[in-house]
GROMACS .gro file of C-alpha atoms in nm:
model
  230
    1MET     CA    1  -1.194  -0.299   1.069
    2CYS     CA    2  -1.135   0.071   0.987
    3ARG     CA    3  -0.895   0.170   0.711
    4SER     CA    4  -0.622   0.301   0.945
    5SER     CA    5  -0.638  -0.013   1.160
    6PHE     CA    6  -0.610  -0.231   0.850
    7LYS     CA    7  -0.300  -0.042   0.734
    8LEU     CA    8  -0.136  -0.088   1.075
    9TRP     CA    9  -0.222  -0.459   1.072
   10ARG     CA   10  -0.071  -0.504   0.725
   11ALA     CA   11   0.248  -0.325   0.832
   12MET     CA   12   0.280  -0.548   1.140
   13VAL     CA   13   0.243  -0.858   0.923
   14ARG     CA   14   0.525  -0.741   0.696
   15VAL     CA   15   0.758  -0.672   0.989
   16HIS     CA   16   0.665  -1.001   1.159
   17SER     CA   17   0.726  -1.198   0.841
   18ALA     CA   18   1.065  -1.034   0.791
   19THR     CA   19   1.181  -1.150   1.134
   20GLN     CA   20   1.190  -1.508   1.018
   21GLY     CA   21   1.518  -1.456   0.830
   22PRO     CA   22   1.715  -1.724   0.651
   23ALA     CA   23   1.694  -1.971   0.941
   24ALA     CA   24   1.323  -2.014   0.876
   25SER     CA   25   1.364  -2.081   0.506
   26SER     CA   26   1.258  -2.427   0.393
   27ASP     CA   27   1.574  -2.473   0.187
   28GLN     CA   28   1.808  -2.394   0.478
   29PRO     CA   29   2.055  -2.684   0.508
   30ALA     CA   30   2.001  -2.910   0.808
   31ALA     CA   31   2.370  -2.885   0.892
   32ALA     CA   32   2.340  -2.510   0.950
   33ALA     CA   33   2.047  -2.566   1.186
   34ALA     CA   34   2.248  -2.826   1.376
   35ARG     CA   35   2.543  -2.587   1.414
   36SER     CA   36   2.312  -2.317   1.544
   37GLN     CA   37   2.165  -2.557   1.800
   38LEU     CA   38   2.509  -2.664   1.919
   39ALA     CA   39   2.619  -2.303   1.956
   40GLY     CA   40   2.324  -2.239   2.188
   41SER     CA   41   2.359  -1.932   2.405
   42GLU     CA   42   2.687  -1.834   2.236
   43GLN     CA   43   2.486  -1.689   1.949
   44PRO     CA   44   2.386  -1.320   1.970
   45GLU     CA   45   2.023  -1.241   2.049
   46VAL     CA   46   1.864  -1.088   1.741
   47PHE     CA   47   1.567  -0.852   1.756
   48THR     CA   48   1.368  -0.654   1.504
   49ILE     CA   49   1.287  -0.296   1.603
   50TRP     CA   50   0.994  -0.134   1.425
   51MET     CA   51   0.998   0.239   1.494
   52LYS     CA   52   0.619   0.250   1.518
   53SER     CA   53   0.385   0.242   1.815
   54LEU     CA   54   0.112  -0.019   1.852
   55VAL     CA   55  -0.119   0.272   1.938
   56LEU     CA   56  -0.274   0.437   1.633
   57ASN     CA   57  -0.137   0.788   1.577
   58GLY     CA   58   0.104   0.726   1.862
   59SER     CA   59   0.481   0.763   1.879
   60GLY     CA   60   0.715   0.490   1.996
   61CYS     CA   61   0.849   0.155   1.880
   62THR     CA   62   0.781  -0.219   1.888
   63VAL     CA   63   1.049  -0.485   1.943
   64TYR     CA   64   1.017  -0.843   1.815
   65ASP     CA   65   1.235  -1.143   1.897
   66SER     CA   66   1.373  -1.379   1.632
   67ALA     CA   67   1.051  -1.584   1.642
   68GLY     CA   68   0.838  -1.281   1.558
   69SER     CA   69   0.690  -1.238   1.908
   70ILE     CA   70   0.664  -0.892   2.064
   71VAL     CA   71   0.899  -0.860   2.362
   72TYR     CA   72   0.905  -0.483   2.419
   73ARG     CA   73   0.702  -0.182   2.320
   74VAL     CA   74   0.710   0.193   2.372
   75ASP     CA   75   0.395   0.404   2.338
   76ASN     CA   76   0.426   0.781   2.380
   77TYR     CA   77   0.073   0.854   2.258
   78GLY     CA   78   0.173   1.112   1.999
   79ALA     CA   79   0.434   1.298   2.207
   80ARG     CA   80   0.773   1.294   2.033
   81ARG     CA   81   1.092   1.355   2.233
   82ALA     CA   82   0.898   1.309   2.556
   83ALA     CA   83   1.072   1.384   2.885
   84GLU     CA   84   0.963   1.044   3.015
   85VAL     CA   85   0.963   0.719   2.819
   86CYS     CA   86   0.872   0.373   2.947
   87LEU     CA   87   0.993   0.049   2.795
   88MET     CA   88   0.715  -0.207   2.849
   89ASP     CA   89   0.660  -0.574   2.784
   90LEU     CA   90   0.372  -0.693   2.566
   91ALA     CA   91   0.131  -0.691   2.862
   92GLY     CA   92   0.209  -0.326   2.936
   93ASN     CA   93   0.425  -0.387   3.244
   94VAL     CA   94   0.698  -0.125   3.273
   95VAL     CA   95   1.047  -0.274   3.249
   96LEU     CA   96   1.252   0.042   3.225
   97GLN     CA   97   1.176   0.411   3.277
   98ILE     CA   98   1.388   0.676   3.105
   99LEU     CA   99   1.380   1.037   3.225
  100LYS     CA  100   1.537   1.338   3.055
  101LYS     CA  101   1.733   1.572   3.283
  102LYS     CA  102   1.846   1.925   3.207
  103LEU     CA  103   2.202   2.011   3.310
  104GLY     CA  104   2.277   2.370   3.215
  105PHE     CA  105   2.302   2.374   2.838
  106GLY     CA  106   2.332   1.996   2.818
  107ARG     CA  107   2.099   1.701   2.849
  108ARG     CA  108   2.125   1.370   3.026
  109TRP     CA  109   1.896   1.070   3.033
  110GLU     CA  110   1.860   0.847   3.338
  111GLY     CA  111   1.729   0.491   3.331
  112TYR     CA  112   1.541   0.336   3.623
  113ARG     CA  113   1.454  -0.029   3.672
  114TRP     CA  114   1.085  -0.084   3.739
  115SER     CA  115   0.978  -0.377   3.951
  116ASP     CA  116   0.745  -0.429   4.244
  117GLN     CA  117   1.030  -0.605   4.423
  118GLU     CA  118   1.268  -0.314   4.365
  119GLN     CA  119   1.085  -0.010   4.499
  120GLU     CA  120   1.405   0.128   4.648
  121LEU     CA  121   1.589   0.103   4.316
  122ARG     CA  122   1.336   0.333   4.152
  123ARG     CA  123   1.481   0.622   4.351
  124ARG     CA  124   1.832   0.568   4.212
  125PRO     CA  125   1.922   0.574   3.843
  126TRP     CA  126   2.036   0.238   3.711
  127PHE     CA  127   2.227   0.402   3.429
  128LYS     CA  128   2.296   0.748   3.289
  129VAL     CA  129   2.333   0.839   2.923
  130ALA     CA  130   2.490   1.158   2.790
  131ARG     CA  131   2.569   1.272   2.439
  132ALA     CA  132   2.932   1.358   2.371
  133TRP     CA  133   2.963   1.607   2.087
  134ALA     CA  134   3.252   1.591   1.843
  135TRP     CA  135   3.382   1.870   1.621
  136ARG     CA  136   3.478   1.614   1.361
  137GLY     CA  137   3.322   1.280   1.289
  138PRO     CA  138   3.008   1.138   1.445
  139SER     CA  139   2.903   1.224   1.799
  140ARG     CA  140   2.860   0.950   2.059
  141CYS     CA  141   2.624   0.849   2.333
  142THR     CA  142   2.803   0.739   2.647
  143CYS     CA  143   2.633   0.520   2.906
  144GLU     CA  144   2.750   0.477   3.265
  145LEU     CA  145   2.602   0.183   3.452
  146SER     CA  146   2.649   0.204   3.828
  147GLY     CA  147   2.712  -0.112   4.028
  148ASP     CA  148   2.459  -0.002   4.287
  149GLY     CA  149   2.136  -0.163   4.171
  150ALA     CA  150   2.281  -0.315   3.856
  151GLY     CA  151   2.359  -0.660   3.990
  152LEU     CA  152   2.726  -0.564   4.021
  153ASP     CA  153   2.954  -0.483   4.310
  154ALA     CA  154   2.851  -0.150   4.463
  155ALA     CA  155   3.188   0.003   4.373
  156ALA     CA  156   3.182  -0.121   4.014
  157THR     CA  157   3.101   0.098   3.718
  158VAL     CA  158   3.047  -0.027   3.363
  159ARG     CA  159   3.066   0.211   3.070
  160TYR     CA  160   2.932   0.170   2.719
  161ARG     CA  161   2.946   0.404   2.426
  162MET     CA  162   2.730   0.413   2.118
  163ASP     CA  163   2.918   0.494   1.800
  164GLU     CA  164   2.626   0.654   1.626
  165GLY     CA  165   2.502   0.617   1.277
  166ARG     CA  166   2.464   0.996   1.303
  167ILE     CA  167   2.103   1.109   1.275
  168ALA     CA  168   1.957   0.774   1.163
  169LEU     CA  169   2.009   0.435   1.325
  170SER     CA  170   1.929   0.281   0.987
  171ARG     CA  171   2.280   0.384   0.880
  172GLY     CA  172   2.420   0.146   1.139
  173ALA     CA  173   2.560   0.192   1.487
  174ARG     CA  174   2.761  -0.014   1.736
  175ILE     CA  175   2.749  -0.024   2.114
  176VAL     CA  176   3.097  -0.079   2.253
  177ASP     CA  177   3.226  -0.182   2.597
  178GLY     CA  178   3.426   0.113   2.724
  179ALA     CA  179   3.679  -0.110   2.903
  180THR     CA  180   3.757  -0.362   2.629
  181GLY     CA  181   3.664  -0.172   2.315
  182LEU     CA  182   3.468  -0.476   2.195
  183ALA     CA  183   3.127  -0.438   2.034
  184VAL     CA  184   2.849  -0.576   2.254
  185ALA     CA  185   2.561  -0.488   2.023
  186GLU     CA  186   2.494  -0.361   1.674
  187VAL     CA  187   2.189  -0.201   1.519
  188LYS     CA  188   2.133  -0.150   1.148
  189ARG     CA  189   1.866  -0.140   0.882
  190LYS     CA  190   1.692  -0.476   0.842
  191THR     CA  191   1.723  -0.675   0.523
  192THR     CA  192   1.530  -0.981   0.409
  193ALA     CA  193   1.687  -1.321   0.340
  194ALA     CA  194   1.711  -1.215  -0.025
  195GLY     CA  195   1.913  -0.906   0.072
  196VAL     CA  196   1.633  -0.654   0.014
  197ALA     CA  197   1.642  -0.362   0.259
  198LEU     CA  198   1.317  -0.290   0.442
  199GLY     CA  199   1.199   0.058   0.531
  200ALA     CA  200   1.426   0.292   0.725
  201ASP     CA  201   1.202   0.244   1.029
  202VAL     CA  202   1.266  -0.134   1.048
  203LEU     CA  203   1.594  -0.219   1.221
  204THR     CA  204   1.786  -0.528   1.329
  205LEU     CA  205   1.944  -0.532   1.675
  206ALA     CA  206   2.201  -0.801   1.763
  207VAL     CA  207   2.305  -0.829   2.129
  208GLU     CA  208   2.606  -1.037   2.231
  209PRO     CA  209   2.565  -1.314   2.493
  210GLY     CA  210   2.596  -1.205   2.855
  211VAL     CA  211   2.493  -0.844   2.787
  212ASP     CA  212   2.182  -0.706   2.956
  213ARG     CA  213   1.948  -0.624   2.669
  214SER     CA  214   1.762  -0.368   2.884
  215ILE     CA  215   2.074  -0.150   2.885
  216ILE     CA  216   2.108  -0.185   2.510
  217MET     CA  217   1.743  -0.096   2.456
  218GLY     CA  218   1.790   0.204   2.683
  219LEU     CA  219   2.072   0.336   2.464
  220VAL     CA  220   1.871   0.274   2.148
  221LEU     CA  221   1.571   0.458   2.294
  222VAL     CA  222   1.780   0.757   2.400
  223HIS     CA  223   1.928   0.771   2.050
  224GLY     CA  224   1.574   0.775   1.911
  225LEU     CA  225   1.474   1.057   2.146
  226ILE     CA  226   1.780   1.264   2.056
  227ASN     CA  227   1.716   1.231   1.685
  228ARG     CA  228   1.338   1.274   1.702
  229ALA     CA  229   1.271   0.923   1.581
  230MET     CA  230   1.017   0.868   1.860
   0.00000   0.00000   0.00000
C-alpha cells in the first residue's frame, strides 16, 4: 500500500470509529438502549459527513450512517466548485444531480432526481436552491421543492431555508421548514462520546423523521459548493 493510500485509509478508520457514538459504548445503560428501540422511527436519522472524497487527490465528500456504513459519496476528481455535482450511493449509482445555473449576476442550483424509472423527471428540476444575501447577519440558502416530481401534489410547493453557519458548516447550521419555522435538520462539527471535537471537515447531520434526506443532502452540497468546501 502506498503512503498516500495508507494515510487515506487511516483517516477513514478514524471517521468510521467516531460514528459509533455513545450508543455503541459498552457502559451505555440498557435502559437507554431500550428507550431508543421503543422510539423507533421517531428518532432523527444521524449521519457523519466527511468532507473528503474517496478518490485520492479528489474533491468531494463521504457520508456514513450511524452504523459506520457509507451511504452517499461525492467525487469531483479534483475540480472544486464544479458546475455539476452528483450525489452517489456506495456502488456509484447517481441518486441526485446538482447543476449550477447563471442568472444575471446571481447563481442558482437545480437538483434532479436520477433513476432509470424516472427518465422524464430528469428534464425537470426537483428542487431549486438560491442564496439570499443579507446586509446584516448571516446569509441564507433557500430551497424550493416543486410538487411536480417530488411525490407531492402537482400544485404543492415546499420551501426550506438553511440558516448558515456562515462560511463553515462546522460552526453549525439548521435547515428550517419555511411554512412552520421548525428545524428539520441540523449540521454541526462532530464530537466524540467524550466531547472531543474532531477536525473541521468531519460533521454530524441529524435529519428529522419524515424528511427526505436527499433534499437535505442537496442543501448541504450546495452550501459546500458556495463556500469552496468541495
